C-alpha positions as a printed Julia matrix, in Angstrom:
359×3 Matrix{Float64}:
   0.0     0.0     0.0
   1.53    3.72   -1.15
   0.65    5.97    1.62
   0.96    8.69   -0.22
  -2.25    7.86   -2.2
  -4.41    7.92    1.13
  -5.64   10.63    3.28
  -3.81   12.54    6.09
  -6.53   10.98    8.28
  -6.6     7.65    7.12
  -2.36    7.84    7.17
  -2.86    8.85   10.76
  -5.38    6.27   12.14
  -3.62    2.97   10.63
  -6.58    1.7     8.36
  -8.49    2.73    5.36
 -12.07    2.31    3.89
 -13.75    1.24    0.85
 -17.39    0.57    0.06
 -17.03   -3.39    0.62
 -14.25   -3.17    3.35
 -11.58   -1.82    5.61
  -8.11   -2.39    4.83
  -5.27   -2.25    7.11
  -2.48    0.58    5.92
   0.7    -2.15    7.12
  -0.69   -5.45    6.45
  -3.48   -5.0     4.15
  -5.3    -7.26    5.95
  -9.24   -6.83    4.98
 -12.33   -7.14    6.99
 -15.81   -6.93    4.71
 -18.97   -4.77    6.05
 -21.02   -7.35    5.36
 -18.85   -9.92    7.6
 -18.55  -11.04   11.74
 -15.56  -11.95   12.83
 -15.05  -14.62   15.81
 -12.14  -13.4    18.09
 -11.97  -15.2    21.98
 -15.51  -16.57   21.46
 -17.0   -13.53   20.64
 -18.21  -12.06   17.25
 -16.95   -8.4    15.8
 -18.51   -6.66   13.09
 -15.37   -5.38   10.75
 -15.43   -2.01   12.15
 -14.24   -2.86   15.64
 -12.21   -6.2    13.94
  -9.86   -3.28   12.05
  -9.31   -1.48   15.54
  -8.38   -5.06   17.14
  -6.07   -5.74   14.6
  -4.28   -2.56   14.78
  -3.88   -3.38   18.56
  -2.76   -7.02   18.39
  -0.83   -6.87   15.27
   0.52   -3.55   14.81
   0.96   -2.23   18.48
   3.62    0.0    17.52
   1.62    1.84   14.42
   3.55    4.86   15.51
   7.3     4.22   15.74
   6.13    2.24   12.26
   5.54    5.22   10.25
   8.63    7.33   11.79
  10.3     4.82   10.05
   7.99    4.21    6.95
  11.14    3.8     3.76
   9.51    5.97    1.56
  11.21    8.4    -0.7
   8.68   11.24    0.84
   9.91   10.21    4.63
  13.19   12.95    4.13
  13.11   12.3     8.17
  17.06   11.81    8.76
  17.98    9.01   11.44
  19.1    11.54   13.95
  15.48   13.11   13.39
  13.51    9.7    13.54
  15.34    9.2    16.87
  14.09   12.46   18.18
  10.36   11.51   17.13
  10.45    8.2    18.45
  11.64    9.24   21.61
   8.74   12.42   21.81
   6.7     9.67   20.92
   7.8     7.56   23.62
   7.08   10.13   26.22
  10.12   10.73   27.08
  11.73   14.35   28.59
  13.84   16.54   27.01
  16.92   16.28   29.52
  16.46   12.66   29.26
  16.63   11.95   25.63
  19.47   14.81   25.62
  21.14   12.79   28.06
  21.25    9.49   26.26
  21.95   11.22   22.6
  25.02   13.66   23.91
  23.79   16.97   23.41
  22.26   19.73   25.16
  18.9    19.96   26.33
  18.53   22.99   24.38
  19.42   21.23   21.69
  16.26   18.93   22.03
  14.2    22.47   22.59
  15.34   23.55   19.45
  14.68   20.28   17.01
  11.18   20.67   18.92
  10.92   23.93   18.02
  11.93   22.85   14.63
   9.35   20.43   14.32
   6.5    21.96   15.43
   7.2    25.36   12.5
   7.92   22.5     9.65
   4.14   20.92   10.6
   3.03   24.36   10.36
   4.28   24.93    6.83
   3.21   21.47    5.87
  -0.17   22.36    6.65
  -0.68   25.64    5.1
   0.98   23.88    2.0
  -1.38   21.54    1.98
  -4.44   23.64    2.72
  -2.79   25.59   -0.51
  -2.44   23.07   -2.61
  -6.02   21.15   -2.34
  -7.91   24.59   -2.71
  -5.58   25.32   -5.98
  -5.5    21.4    -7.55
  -8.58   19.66   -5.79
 -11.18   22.13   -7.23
 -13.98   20.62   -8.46
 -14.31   20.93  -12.65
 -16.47   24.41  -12.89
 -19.87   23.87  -14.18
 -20.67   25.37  -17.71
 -23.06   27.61  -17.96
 -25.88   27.02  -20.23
 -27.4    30.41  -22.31
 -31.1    30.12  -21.26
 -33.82   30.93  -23.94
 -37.3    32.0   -23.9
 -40.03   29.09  -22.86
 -40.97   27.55  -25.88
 -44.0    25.29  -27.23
 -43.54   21.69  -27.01
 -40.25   19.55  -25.55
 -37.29   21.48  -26.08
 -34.44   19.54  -28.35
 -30.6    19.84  -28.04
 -30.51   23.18  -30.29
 -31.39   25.19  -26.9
 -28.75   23.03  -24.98
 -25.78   25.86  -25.43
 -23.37   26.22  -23.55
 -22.14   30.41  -23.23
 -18.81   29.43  -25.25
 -20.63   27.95  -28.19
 -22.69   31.3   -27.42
 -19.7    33.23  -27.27
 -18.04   31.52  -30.44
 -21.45   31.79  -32.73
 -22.18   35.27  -32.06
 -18.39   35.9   -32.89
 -18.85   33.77  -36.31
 -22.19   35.44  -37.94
 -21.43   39.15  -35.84
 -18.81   41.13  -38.07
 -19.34   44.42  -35.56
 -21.38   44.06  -32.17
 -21.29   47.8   -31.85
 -23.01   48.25  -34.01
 -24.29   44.92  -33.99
 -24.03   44.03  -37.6
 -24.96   40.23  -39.33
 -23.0    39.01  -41.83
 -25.24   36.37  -43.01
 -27.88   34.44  -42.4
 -27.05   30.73  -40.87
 -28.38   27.62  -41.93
 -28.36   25.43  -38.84
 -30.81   25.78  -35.85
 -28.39   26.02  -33.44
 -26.74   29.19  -35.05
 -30.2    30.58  -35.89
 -30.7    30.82  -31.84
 -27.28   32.09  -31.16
 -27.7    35.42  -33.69
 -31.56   35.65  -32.49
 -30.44   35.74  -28.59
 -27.89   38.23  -29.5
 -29.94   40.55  -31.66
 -33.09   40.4   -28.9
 -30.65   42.07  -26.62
 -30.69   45.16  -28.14
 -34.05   45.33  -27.73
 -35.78   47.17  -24.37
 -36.6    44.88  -21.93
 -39.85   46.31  -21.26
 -40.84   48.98  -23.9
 -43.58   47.72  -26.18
 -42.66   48.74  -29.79
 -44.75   49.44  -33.01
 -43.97   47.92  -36.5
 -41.81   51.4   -37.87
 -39.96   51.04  -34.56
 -39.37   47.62  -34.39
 -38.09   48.04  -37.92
 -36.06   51.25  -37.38
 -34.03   48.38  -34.48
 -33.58   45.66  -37.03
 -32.65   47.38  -39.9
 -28.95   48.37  -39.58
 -28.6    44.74  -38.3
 -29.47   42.89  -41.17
 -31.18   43.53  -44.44
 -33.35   41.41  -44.23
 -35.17   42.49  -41.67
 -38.34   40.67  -42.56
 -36.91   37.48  -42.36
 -35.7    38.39  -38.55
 -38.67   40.07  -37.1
 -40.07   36.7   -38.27
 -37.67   34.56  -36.4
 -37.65   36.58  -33.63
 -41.43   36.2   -33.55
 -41.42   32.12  -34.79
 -38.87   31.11  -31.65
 -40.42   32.99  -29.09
 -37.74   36.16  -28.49
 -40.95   38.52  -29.63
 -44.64   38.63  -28.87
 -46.66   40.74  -30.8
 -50.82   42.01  -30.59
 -52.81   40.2   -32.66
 -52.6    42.86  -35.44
 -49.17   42.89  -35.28
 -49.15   46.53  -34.51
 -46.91   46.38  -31.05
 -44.24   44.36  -30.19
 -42.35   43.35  -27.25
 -39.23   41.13  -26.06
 -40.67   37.42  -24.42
 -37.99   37.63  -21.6
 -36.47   34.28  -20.43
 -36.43   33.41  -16.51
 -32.86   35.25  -15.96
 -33.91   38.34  -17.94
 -37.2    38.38  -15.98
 -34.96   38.08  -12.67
 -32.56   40.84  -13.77
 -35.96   43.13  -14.91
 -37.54   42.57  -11.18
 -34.2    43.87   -9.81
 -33.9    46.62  -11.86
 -37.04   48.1   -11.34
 -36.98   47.55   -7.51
 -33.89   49.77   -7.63
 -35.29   51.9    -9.42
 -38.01   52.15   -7.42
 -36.23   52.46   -4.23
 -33.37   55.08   -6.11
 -36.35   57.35   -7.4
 -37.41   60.04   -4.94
 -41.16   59.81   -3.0
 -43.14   62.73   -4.37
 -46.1    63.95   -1.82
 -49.1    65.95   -3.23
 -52.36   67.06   -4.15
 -54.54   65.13   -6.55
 -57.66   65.14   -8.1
 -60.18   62.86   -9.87
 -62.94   64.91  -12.4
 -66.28   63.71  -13.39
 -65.53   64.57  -17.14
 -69.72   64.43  -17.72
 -70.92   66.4   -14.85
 -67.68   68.39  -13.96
 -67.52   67.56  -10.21
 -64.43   67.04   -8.66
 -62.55   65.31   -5.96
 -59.44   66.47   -3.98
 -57.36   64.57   -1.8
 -53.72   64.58   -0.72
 -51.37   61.72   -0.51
 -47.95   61.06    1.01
 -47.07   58.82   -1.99
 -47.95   59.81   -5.53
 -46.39   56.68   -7.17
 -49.14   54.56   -9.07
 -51.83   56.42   -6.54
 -54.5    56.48   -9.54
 -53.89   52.5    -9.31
 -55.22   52.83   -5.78
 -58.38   54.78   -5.96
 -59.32   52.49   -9.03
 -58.99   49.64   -7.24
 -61.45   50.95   -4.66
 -63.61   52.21   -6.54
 -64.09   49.17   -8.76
 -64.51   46.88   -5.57
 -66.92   49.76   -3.94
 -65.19   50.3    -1.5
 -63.59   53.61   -1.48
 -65.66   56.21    1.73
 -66.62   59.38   -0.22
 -70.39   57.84   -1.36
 -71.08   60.09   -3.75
 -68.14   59.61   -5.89
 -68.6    56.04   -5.38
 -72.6    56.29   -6.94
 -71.13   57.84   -9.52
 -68.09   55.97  -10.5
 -70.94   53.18  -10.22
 -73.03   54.51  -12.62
 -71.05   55.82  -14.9
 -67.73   53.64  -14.94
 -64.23   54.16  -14.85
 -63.81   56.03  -18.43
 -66.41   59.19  -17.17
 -63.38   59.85  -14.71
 -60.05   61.59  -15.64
 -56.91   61.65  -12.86
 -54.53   64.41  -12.55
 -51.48   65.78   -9.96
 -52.59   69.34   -9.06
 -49.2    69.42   -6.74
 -46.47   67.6    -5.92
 -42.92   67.99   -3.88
 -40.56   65.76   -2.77
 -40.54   64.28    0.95
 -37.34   64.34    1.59
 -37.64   68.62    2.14
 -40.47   67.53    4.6
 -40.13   67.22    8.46
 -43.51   66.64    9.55
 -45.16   64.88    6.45
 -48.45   63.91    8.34
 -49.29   67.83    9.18
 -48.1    69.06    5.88
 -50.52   67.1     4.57
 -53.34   67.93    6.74
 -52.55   71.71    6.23
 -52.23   71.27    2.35
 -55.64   69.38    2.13
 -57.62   71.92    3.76
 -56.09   74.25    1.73
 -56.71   73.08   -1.7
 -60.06   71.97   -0.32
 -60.6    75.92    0.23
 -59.21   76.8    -2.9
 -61.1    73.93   -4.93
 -64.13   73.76   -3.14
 -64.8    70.24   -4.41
 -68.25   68.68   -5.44
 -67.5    65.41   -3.66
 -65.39   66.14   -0.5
């Protein structure tokens, strides 16, 4: 058995494991899993056997592997003495005694000892995190979610990405395509890359759309098509908007963006108001946060819920479309120490100034 192919663990404890067995480091004698083993009429499984064998057979496992002849024991004979002695139990002025030398001497190589374990096992801890790595994971280019069972076209890997968009791309700013491709795999590559330089979240009509493709390639036909036909473009009906189909990542990376956004862009206080567009009446209120406020009072007023009665008769009657929305007044928070009285004192005036049908 080469030590040097086992573990510092299994080195140290005298025995290693497989998945049938353990094997004795000296001896390489075996005891199975799946076995007993009758020792002074008594029965062992082989996980205890391996520890009684050590003990009876090897009982000097230690003084064993000082002297181990292997070209990576560089231990000289003076050294192994030392060792075999620490290991022995033995003090300092006693083992300086019986070699001839100073008990300093015996500090020192102890000394010496202890700093070379210390190197040893930063090497190690060096050398497993550099060589020992485990083989890094490719990562696949994920596509928009497509009808049916997807084949091994939209099984690419980001180099084959990398390499295809680098084969059909002459320029990428601006992105220019040298020619169509003819297989699949290709076809997915240059649509991926071309979607890209499409908004994420702007809905676009047919001139637009066009006005994007167009310096790409010349025939831009034939890509809006593709684009459309494998799922990197939804379109209305009429085919008079169009918008990118985002895949799962680009949906993640979309949510982010717009919660930062949302959190970067400064909270805007104010005064609103919603008309009656056929009898002129008008609501005020005030609000601390203006952002997609018109979103709120729809939503209360379509589920009857929202207090002011009359506007909510009306809004009943009438529907949604007799009502218009509009910011009379708006400032930002942040120049705002007491927001709740500020906007006590600014509803009572615009209520004064207004003089509202519904309040």
């Amino acid at each position: 058995m080469n030590l040097v192919d086992l573990t510092v663990t299994e080195i140290k404890q005298g025995w290693h494991e497989t998945a049938e067995a353990y094997i004795c480091n000296t001896c390489e004698a075996t005891f199975a899993k799946d076995q007993v083993f009758p020792e002074d009429d008594k029965f062992y499984p082989a996980a205890t056997m391996i520890q009684r064998h050590l003990a009876a057979s090897h009982p000097n496992a230690v003084a064993d592997l000082i002297r181990t002849d292997n070209k990576y024991n560089t231990l000289t004979a003076r050294q192994r003495d030392l060792l075999l002695a620490f290991a022995q139990g033995h003090k300092d002025a006693t083992i300086a005694e019986k070699m001839g030398v100073a008990a300093a001497t015996v500090r020192h190589q102890k000394f010496t000892f202890r700093e070379k374990a210390k190197q040893a096992k930063l090497y190690l801890a060096i050398y497993e995190q550099v060589f020992n790595q485990p083989a890094p994971v490719e990562q696949l280019v994920t596509f928009p979610e497509q009808p049916g069972k997807k084949d091994a076209r939209f099984t690419m890997t980001t180099a084959e990405y990398d390499e295809l968009v680098t084969k059909y791309f002459t320029s990428v700013n601006p992105l220019t395509l040298t020619r169509w491709p003819r297989h699949q795999k290709a076809i997915l590559a240059i649509l991926k890359r071309v979607s890209q330089t499409l908004p994420m979240t702007q809905h676009l009509t047919e001139v637009e759309l066009t006005a994007k493709l167009k310096p790409i390639y010349a025939d831009f036909p034939l890509l809006r098509r593709y684009l459309v036909d494998y799922g990197f473009l939804k379109r209305t009906a009429s085919g008079s908007e169009y918008w990118r189909n985002l895949d799962d990542k680009e949906q993640q990376m979309n949510r982010k963006e717009i919660i930062q956004n949302y959190k970067a862009a400064p909270t805007y206080y104010g005064v609103i108001q919603i008309k009656n567009n056929q009898n002129g009446k008008t609501f005020i209120d005030v609000a601390r946060n203006l952002h997609n406020r018109w979103g709120y009072y729809q939503t209360n007023l379509n589920e009857n819920f929202y207090h002011d009665t009359a506007l909510q008769a009306d809004w009943n009657a009438l529907g949604a479309d007799a009502f218009t929305y509009s910011v009379l007044w708006k400032a930002d928070t942040a120049d705002v120490d007491n927001l709740r009285q500020t906007l006590k004192d600014l509803k009572a005036k615009w209520l004064e100034k207004c003089q509202p049908a519904y309040n």
